[in-house]
Short mmCIF file of C-alpha atoms in Angstrom, two decimals:
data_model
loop_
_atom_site.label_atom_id
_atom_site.label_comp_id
_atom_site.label_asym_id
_atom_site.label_seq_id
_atom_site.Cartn_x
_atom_site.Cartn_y
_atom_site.Cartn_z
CA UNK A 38 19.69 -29.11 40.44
CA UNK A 39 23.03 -29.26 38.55
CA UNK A 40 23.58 -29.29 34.44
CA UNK A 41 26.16 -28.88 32.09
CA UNK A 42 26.28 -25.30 30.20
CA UNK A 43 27.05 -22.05 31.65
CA UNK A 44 25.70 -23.12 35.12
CA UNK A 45 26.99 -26.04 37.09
CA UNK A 46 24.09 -25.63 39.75
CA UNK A 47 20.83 -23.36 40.91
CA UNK A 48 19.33 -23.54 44.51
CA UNK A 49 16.56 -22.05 45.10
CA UNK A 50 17.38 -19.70 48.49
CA UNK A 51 13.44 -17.85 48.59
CA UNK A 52 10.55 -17.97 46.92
CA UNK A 53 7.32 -15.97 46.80
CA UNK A 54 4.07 -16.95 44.43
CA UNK A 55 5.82 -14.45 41.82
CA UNK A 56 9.45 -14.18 42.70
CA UNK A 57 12.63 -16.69 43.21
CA UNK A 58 15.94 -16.38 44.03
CA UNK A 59 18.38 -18.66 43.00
CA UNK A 60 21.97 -19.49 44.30
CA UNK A 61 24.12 -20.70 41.15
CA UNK A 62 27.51 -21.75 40.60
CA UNK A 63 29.05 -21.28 37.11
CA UNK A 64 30.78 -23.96 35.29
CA UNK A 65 34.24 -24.74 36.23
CA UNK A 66 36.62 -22.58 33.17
CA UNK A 67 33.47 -20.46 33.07
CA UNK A 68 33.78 -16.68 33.82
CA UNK A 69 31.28 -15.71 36.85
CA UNK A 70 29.40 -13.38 34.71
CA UNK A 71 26.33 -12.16 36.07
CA UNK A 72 25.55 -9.78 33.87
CA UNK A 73 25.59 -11.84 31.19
CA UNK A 74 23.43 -13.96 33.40
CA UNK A 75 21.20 -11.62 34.22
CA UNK A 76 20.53 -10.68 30.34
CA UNK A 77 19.84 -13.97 29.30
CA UNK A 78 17.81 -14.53 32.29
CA UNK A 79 15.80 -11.74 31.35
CA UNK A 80 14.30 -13.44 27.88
CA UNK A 81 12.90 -16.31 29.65
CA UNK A 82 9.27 -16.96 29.07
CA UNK A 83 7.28 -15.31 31.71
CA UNK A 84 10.19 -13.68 33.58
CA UNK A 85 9.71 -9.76 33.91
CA UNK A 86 12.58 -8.77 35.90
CA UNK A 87 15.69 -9.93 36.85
CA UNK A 88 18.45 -8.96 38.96
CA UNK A 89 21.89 -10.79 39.48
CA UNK A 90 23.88 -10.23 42.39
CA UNK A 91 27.56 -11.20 42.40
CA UNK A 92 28.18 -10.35 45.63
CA UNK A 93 25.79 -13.09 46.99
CA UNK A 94 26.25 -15.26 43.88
CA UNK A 95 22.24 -14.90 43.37
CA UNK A 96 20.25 -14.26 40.47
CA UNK A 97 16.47 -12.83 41.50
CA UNK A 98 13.70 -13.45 39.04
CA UNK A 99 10.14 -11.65 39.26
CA UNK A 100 7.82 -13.62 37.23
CA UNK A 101 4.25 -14.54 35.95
CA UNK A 102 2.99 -17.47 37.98
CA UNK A 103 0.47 -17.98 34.87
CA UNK A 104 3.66 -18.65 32.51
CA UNK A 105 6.27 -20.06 34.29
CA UNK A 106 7.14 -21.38 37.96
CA UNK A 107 10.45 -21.48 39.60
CA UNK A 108 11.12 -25.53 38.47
CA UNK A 109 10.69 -24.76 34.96
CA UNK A 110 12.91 -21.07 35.63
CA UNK A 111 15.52 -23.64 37.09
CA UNK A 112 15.62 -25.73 34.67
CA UNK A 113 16.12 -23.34 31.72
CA UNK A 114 19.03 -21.54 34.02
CA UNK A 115 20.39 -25.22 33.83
CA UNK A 116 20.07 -25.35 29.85
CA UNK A 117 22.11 -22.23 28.71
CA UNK A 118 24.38 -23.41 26.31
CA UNK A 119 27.88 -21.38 26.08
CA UNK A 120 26.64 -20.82 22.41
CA UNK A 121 23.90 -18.47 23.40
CA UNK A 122 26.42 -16.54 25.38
CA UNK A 123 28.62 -16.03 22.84
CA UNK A 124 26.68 -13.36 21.38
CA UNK A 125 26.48 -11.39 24.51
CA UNK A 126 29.79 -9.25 25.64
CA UNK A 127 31.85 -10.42 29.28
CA UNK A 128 31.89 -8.09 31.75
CA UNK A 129 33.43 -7.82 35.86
CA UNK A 130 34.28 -11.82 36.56
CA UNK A 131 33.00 -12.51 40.53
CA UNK A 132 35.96 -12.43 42.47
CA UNK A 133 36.91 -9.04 40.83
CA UNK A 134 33.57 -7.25 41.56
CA UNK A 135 33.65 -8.88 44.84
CA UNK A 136 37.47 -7.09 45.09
CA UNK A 137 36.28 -4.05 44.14
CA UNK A 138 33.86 -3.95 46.49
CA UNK A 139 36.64 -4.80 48.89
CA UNK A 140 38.93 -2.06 48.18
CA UNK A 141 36.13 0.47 48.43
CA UNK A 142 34.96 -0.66 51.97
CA UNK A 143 38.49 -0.31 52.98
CA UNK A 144 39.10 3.22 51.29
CA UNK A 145 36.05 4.21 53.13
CA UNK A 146 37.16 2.88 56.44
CA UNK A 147 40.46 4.02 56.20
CA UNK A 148 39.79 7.88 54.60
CA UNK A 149 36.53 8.04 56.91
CA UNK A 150 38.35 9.50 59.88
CA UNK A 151 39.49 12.85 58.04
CA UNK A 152 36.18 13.79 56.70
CA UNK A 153 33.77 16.18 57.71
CA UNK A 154 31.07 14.30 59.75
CA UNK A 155 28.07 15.51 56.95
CA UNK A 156 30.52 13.57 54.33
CA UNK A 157 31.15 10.84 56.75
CA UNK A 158 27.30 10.39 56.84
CA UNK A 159 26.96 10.52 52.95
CA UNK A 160 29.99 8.51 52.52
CA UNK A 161 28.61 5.42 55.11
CA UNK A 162 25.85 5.78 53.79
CA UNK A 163 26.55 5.28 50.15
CA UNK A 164 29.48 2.53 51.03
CA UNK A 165 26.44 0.70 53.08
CA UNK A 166 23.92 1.03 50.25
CA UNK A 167 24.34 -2.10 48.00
CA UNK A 168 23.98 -4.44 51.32
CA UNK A 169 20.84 -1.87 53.08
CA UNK A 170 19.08 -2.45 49.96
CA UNK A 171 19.40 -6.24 49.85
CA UNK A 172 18.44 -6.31 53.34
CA UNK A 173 15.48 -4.06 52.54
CA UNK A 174 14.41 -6.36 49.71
CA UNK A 175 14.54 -9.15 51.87
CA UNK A 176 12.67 -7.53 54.42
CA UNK A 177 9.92 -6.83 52.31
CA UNK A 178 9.71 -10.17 50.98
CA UNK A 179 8.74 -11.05 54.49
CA UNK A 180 12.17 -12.96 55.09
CA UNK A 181 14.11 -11.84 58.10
CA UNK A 182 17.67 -13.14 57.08
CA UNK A 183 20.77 -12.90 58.05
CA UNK A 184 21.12 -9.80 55.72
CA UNK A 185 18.30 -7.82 57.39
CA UNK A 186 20.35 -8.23 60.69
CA UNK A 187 23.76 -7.04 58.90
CA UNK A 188 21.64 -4.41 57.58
CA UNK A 189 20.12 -3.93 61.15
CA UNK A 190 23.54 -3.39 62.64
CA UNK A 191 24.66 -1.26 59.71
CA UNK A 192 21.85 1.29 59.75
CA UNK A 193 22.03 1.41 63.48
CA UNK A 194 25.54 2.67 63.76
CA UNK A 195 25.30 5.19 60.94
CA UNK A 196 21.93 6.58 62.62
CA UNK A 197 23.73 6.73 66.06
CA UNK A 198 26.73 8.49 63.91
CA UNK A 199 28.71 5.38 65.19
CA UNK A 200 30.34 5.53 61.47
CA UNK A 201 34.01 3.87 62.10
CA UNK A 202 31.66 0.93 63.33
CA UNK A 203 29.46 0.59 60.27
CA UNK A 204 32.28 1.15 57.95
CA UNK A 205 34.53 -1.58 59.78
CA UNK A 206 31.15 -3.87 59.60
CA UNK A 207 30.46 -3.22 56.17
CA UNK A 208 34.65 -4.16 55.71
CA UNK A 209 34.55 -7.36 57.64
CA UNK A 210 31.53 -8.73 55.67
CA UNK A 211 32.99 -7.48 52.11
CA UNK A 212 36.22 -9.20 52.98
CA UNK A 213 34.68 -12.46 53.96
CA UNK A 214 32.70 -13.06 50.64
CA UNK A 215 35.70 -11.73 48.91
CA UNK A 216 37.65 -14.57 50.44
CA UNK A 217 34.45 -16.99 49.26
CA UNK A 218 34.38 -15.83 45.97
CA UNK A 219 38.28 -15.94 45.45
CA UNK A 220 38.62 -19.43 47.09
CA UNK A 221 35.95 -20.50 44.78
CA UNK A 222 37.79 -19.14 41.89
CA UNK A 223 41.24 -21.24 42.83
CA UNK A 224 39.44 -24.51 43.09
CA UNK A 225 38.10 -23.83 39.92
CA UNK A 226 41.28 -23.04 38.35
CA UNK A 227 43.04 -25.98 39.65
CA UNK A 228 39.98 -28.29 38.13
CA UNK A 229 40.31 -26.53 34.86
CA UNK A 230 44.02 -27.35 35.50
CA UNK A 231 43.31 -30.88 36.15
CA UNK A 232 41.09 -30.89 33.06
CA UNK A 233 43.35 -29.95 30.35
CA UNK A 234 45.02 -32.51 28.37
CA UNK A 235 48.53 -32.10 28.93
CA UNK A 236 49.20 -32.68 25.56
CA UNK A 237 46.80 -32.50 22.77
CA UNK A 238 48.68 -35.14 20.03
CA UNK A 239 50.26 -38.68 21.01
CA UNK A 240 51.96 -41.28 19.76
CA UNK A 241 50.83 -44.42 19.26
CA UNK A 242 51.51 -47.26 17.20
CA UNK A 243 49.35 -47.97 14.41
CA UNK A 244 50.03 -50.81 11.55
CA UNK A 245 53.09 -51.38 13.19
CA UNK A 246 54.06 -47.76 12.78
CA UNK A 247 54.40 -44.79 15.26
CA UNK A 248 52.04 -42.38 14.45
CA UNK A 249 51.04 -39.18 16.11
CA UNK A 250 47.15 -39.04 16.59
CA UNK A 251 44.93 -36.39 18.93
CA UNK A 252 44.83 -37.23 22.42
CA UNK A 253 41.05 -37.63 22.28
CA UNK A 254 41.13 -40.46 19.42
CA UNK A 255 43.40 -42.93 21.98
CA UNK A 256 41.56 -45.79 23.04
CA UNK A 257 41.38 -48.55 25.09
CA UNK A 258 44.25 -51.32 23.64
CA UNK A 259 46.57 -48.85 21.59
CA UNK A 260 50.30 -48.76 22.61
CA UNK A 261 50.84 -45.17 23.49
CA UNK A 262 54.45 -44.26 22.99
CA UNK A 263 55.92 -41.56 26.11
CA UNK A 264 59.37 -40.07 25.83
CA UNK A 265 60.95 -38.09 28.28
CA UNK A 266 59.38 -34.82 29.65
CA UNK A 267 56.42 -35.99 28.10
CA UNK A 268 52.95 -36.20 30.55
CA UNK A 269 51.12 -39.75 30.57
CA UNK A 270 48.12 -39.31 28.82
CA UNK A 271 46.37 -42.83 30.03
CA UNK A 272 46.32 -45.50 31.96
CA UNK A 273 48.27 -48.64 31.36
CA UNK A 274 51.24 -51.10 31.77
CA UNK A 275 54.55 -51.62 30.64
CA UNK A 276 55.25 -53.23 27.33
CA UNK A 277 58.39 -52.49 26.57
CA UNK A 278 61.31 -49.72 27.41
CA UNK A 279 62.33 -48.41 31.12
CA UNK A 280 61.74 -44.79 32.40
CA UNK A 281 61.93 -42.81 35.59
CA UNK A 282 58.63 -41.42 36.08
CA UNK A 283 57.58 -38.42 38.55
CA UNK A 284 54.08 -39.40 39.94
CA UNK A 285 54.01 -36.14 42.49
CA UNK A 286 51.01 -34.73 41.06
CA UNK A 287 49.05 -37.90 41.91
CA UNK A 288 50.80 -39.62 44.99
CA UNK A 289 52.96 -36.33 46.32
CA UNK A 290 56.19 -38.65 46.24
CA UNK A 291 58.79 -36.10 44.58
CA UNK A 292 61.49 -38.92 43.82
CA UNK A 293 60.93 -39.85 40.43
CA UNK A 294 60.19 -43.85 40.12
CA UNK A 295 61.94 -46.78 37.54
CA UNK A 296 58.75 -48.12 35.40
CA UNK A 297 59.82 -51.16 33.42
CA UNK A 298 57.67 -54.37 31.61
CA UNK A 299 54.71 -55.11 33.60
CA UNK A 300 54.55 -51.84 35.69
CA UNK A 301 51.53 -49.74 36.54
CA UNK A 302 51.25 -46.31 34.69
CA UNK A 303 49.12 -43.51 35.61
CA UNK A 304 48.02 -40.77 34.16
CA UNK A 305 48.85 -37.01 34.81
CA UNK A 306 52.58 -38.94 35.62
CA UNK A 307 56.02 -37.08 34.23
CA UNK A 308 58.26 -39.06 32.18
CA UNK A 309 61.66 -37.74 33.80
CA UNK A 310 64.05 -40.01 31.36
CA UNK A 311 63.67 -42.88 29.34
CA UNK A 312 61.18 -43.81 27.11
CA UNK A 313 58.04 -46.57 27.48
CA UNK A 314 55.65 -48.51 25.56
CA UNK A 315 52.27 -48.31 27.36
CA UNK A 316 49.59 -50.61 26.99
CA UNK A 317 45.71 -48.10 27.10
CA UNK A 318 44.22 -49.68 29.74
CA UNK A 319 41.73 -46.57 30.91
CA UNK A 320 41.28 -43.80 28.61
CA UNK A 321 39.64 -40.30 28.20
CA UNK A 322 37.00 -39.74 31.78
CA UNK A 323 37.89 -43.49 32.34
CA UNK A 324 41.79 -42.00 33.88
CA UNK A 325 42.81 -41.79 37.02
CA UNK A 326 43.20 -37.64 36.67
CA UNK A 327 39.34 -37.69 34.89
CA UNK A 328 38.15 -39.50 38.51
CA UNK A 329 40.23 -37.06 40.45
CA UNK A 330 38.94 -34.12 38.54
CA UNK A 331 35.12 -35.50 38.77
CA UNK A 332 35.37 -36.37 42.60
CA UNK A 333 36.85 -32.87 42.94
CA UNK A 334 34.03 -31.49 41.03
CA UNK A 335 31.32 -33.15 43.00
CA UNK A 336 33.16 -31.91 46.75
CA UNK A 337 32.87 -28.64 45.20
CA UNK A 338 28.64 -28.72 44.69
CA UNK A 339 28.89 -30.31 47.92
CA UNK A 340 30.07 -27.82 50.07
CA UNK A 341 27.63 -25.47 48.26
CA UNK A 342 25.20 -27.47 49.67
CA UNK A 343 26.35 -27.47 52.92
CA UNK A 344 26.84 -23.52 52.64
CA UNK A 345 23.25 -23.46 51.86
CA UNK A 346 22.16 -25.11 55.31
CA UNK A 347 24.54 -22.94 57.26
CA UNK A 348 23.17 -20.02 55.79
CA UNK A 349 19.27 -21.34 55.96
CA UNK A 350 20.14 -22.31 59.65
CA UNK A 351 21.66 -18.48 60.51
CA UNK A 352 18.34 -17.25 59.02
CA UNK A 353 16.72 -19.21 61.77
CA UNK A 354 18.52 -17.79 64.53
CA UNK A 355 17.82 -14.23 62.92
CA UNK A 356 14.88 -13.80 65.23
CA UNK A 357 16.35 -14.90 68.68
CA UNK A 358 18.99 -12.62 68.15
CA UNK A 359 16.43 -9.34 67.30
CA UNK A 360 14.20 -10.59 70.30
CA UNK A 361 17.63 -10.06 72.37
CA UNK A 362 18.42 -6.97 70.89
CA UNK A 363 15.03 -5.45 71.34
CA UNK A 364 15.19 -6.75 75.11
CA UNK A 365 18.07 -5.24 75.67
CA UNK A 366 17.16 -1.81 74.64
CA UNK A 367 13.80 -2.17 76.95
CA UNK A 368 15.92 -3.60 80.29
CA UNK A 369 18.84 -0.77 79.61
CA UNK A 370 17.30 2.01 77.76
CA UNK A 371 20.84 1.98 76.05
CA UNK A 372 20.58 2.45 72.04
CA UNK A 373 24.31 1.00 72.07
CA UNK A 374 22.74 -2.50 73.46
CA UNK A 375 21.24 -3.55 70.16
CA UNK A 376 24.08 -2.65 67.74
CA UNK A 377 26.16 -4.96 70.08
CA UNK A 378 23.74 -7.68 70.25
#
């Protein structure tokens, strides 16, 4: 499901008769609060708990079947309005909890090896708890996930007091939804990037005047007037005037190009010198740069999807690999054969 408020998307990941979790993706220019989320989540009809999980960008819901099902829960994640946040104060944005959860994993890993091995124990231990409990949760929702067998091989290596191997494990899968969360956060940025007008007022010619108007009242038919080191904000021809125009942000040709009478103009192009008459041909999401941005946006969902079926598809393979494990420890009598496995 996808809207248009604070959340671009929700997917639901697992479900039991009273309890759903949901994958969502915030709006692009949106700050990945789930906090916030998790607040306003909370006053939904028929919800009675809800937890929000950065880390796995998933927002858990325990609610009353009798009230409420996990369409309608969906659907009213879909419908929050940036209005009714507005009210409610920011907090961590994703990619920093998910680097602070990064830094500590290392700290422990690092800073480990000159404990005592009683604070080594309590130190694991504590670094490991945020993932053992998810895995625990899962378990107990009779759903053994990939989690439960990160949690598996955590847990295992801390009760062997194999601790440089739990806290390297618990490292390597921090840094890795780090990376997620941050790559998530560029392609966002560039979108918003893509987004913004360039210039909020333009000239156009009006009455046989030039007049400067907002960029969002140009429309299809009005000669837009570009000087130099001015961004096009449409798309058009030629009428009148000559100008070298850089079109790198759209075709990645860095020598600027001579636009005269007739020519093709795009938008998001840099006037270099000169100055043009251009005749709105596309205007507003009709641009070149609104397609880009919308084809962008759509990828984006996309490979969320496909994320989704990796990680469904890992879940699947969960209990091959624990059938291994478990033969292994029967064939060798070795408790280091299932931590490898």
């Amino acid at each position: 499901m996808s809207g248009g408020g604070l959340i671009a998307s929700v997917e639901v990941t697992h479900r039991l008769r009273s309890r759903v979790r949901f994958r969502c993706r915030f709006q692009v220019g949106q700050a990945a609060d789930w906090p916030k989320l998790e607040t306003l989540a909370s006053g939904f009809r028929g919800v009675r708990t809800a937890r929000a999980n950065a880390r796995a960008l998933s927002l858990t819901l325990e609610f009353d079947p009798e009230l409420t099902d996990e369409w309608q829960l969906g659907h009213a994640l879909l419908e929050i309005s940036d209005s009714a946040t507005a009210t409610i104060s920011t907090s961590i944005p994703e990619d920093h909890a998910t680097r602070n959860a990064l830094i500590a994993s290392a700290a422990v890993l690092l800073g480990g090896s000159f404990l005592p091995r009683i604070l080594k124990f309590c130190v694991s231990l504590a670094a490991a708890a945020p993932l053992l409990r998810e895995a625990g949760e899962d378990l107990v929702e009779k759903q053994v996930s990939s989690r439960v067998l990160e949690g598996l091989a955590i847990a295992i290596s801390i009760a062997r007091g194999d601790y440089r191997v739990a806290n390297t494990t618990n490292f390597l899968l921090a840094a890795g939804t780090h990376l997620s969360a941050t790559t998530a956060r560029r392609s966002d940025e560039l979108l918003r990037d893509l987004l913004r007008p360039h210039n909020p007022f333009v000239w156009v010619v009006r009455d046989g005047k030039e007049v400067e108007i907002d960029a969002d009242d140009v429309t299809i038919g009005d000669t837009v007037i570009i000087a130099a080191g001015s961004v096009v904000p449409v798309d058009g021809r030629v009428l009148s005037g000559v100008a070298s125009i850089n079109e790198a942000a759209l075709t990645g040709e860095a020598l600027p190009v001579e636009k005269t009478h007739g020519d093709k103009v795009l938008s998001g192009s840099l006037v270099v010198e000169g100055r043009i008459a251009i005749y709105a041909e596309s205007v507003g999401a009709g641009t070149v740069t609104a397609r880009i941005a919308e084809y962008v946006q759509r990828s984006l969902a996309s490979q969320g999807q496909k994320q989704l079926e990796t990680a469904r598809l890992a879940d699947k393979l969960v209990p091959i690999i624990l059938s291994a494990a478990s033969g292994s420890v029967l064939l060798s009598g070795n408790l280091k054969r299932p931590a490898s496995v």
